[in-house]
Protein backbone atom coordinates (compact mmCIF):
# COMPACT_ATOMS: atom_id res chain seq x y z
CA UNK A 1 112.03 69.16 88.75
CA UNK A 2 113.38 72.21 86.17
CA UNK A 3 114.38 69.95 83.68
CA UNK A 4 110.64 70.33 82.46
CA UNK A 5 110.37 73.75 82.27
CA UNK A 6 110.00 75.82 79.52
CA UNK A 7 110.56 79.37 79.49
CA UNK A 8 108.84 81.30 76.12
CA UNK A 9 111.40 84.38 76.18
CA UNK A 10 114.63 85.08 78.37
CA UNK A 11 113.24 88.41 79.27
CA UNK A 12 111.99 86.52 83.00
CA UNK A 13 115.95 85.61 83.54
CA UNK A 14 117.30 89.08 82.14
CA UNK A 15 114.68 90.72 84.88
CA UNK A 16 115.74 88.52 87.38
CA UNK A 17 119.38 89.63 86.96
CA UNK A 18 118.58 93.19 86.52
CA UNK A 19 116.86 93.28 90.16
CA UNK A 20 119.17 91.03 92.05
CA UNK A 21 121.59 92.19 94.62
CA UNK A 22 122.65 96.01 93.84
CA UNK A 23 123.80 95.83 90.32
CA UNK A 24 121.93 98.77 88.86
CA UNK A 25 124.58 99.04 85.62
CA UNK A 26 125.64 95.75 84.85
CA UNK A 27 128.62 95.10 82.33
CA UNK A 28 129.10 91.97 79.97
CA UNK A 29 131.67 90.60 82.56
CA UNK A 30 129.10 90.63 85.32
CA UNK A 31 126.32 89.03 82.60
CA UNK A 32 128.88 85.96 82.13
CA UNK A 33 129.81 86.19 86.25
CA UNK A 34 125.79 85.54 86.74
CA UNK A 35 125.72 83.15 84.26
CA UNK A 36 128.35 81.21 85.53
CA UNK A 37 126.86 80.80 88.87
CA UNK A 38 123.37 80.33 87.30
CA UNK A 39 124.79 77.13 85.56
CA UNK A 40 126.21 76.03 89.38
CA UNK A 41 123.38 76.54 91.00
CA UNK A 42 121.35 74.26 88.70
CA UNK A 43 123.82 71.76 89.00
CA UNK A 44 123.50 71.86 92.83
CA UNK A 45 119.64 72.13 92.15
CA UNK A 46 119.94 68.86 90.19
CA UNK A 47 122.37 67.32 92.49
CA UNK A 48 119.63 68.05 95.53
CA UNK A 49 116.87 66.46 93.81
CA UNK A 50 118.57 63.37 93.08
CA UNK A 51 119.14 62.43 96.75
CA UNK A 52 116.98 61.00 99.35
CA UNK A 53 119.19 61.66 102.20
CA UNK A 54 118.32 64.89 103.90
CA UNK A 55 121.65 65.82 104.93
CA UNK A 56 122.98 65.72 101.51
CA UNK A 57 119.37 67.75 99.88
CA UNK A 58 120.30 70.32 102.88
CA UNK A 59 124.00 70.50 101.86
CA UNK A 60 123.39 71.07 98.05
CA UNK A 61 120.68 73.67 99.44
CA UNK A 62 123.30 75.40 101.55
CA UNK A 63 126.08 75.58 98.58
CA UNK A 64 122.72 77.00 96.51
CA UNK A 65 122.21 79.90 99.04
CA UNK A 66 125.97 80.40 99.65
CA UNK A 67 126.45 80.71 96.18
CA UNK A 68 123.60 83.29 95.41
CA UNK A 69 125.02 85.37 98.03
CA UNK A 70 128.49 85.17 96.36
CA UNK A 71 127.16 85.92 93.22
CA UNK A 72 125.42 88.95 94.38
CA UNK A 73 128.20 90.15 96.11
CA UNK A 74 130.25 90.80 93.43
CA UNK A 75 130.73 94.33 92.06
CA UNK A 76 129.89 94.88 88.57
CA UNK A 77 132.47 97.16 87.92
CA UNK A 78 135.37 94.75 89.76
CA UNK A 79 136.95 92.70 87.03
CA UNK A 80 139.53 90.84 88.85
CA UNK A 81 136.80 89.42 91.47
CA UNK A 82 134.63 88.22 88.27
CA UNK A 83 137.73 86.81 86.31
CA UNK A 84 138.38 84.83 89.71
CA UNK A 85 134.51 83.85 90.47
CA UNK A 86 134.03 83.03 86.79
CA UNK A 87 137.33 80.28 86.79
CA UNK A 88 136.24 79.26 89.98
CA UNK A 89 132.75 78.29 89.26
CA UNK A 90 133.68 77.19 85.66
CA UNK A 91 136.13 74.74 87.62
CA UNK A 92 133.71 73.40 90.00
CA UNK A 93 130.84 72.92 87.17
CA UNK A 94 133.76 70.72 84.94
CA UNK A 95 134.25 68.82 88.83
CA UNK A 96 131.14 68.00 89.01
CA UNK A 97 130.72 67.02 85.73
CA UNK A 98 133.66 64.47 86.14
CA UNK A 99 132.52 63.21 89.42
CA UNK A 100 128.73 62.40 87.72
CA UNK A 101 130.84 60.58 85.10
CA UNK A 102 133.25 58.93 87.14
């Protein structure tokens, strides 16, 4: 579904960060936090589209939503929650990874 998509600048993902949640200064740390849980969500995007069982689409749907909400929660100016979001997600992205070639 996404894996088509083209986008001709990155200034449509920079907006999108700039008017999510309540960030109105971000910092570098929060740039790679939101990045990080970008690259998750796509995964869970990808993982939802490969299924055919509607328990499992819902499930990867949830973990999408839950995530966002994570994401957005974090304070821009908190670097100990981003350190910990950022290994967290980076952790669950190499997981996932392992478990599609395992």
């Amino acid at each position: 579904m996404f894996g088509s998509r083209s986008w001709s600048s990155s200034s449509s993902v920079q907006t999108s960060i700039r008017f999510s949640g309540s960030h109105s200064c971000r910092t570098p740390g929060y740039d790679i936090c939101a990045e990080t849980a970008t690259q998750l969500s796509a995964r869970y995007v990808r993982l939802s589209d490969d299924t055919t069982n509607e328990n499992e689409w819902r499930d990867w749907w949830n973990k999408v939503v839950y995530l966002r909400d994570e994401k957005n929660a974090v304070d821009a100016h908190d670097r100990a929650t981003m350190i910990a979001k950022i290994t967290a997600w980076t952790t669950a992205i190499r997981e996932l990874g392992e478990q599609r070639r395992g």
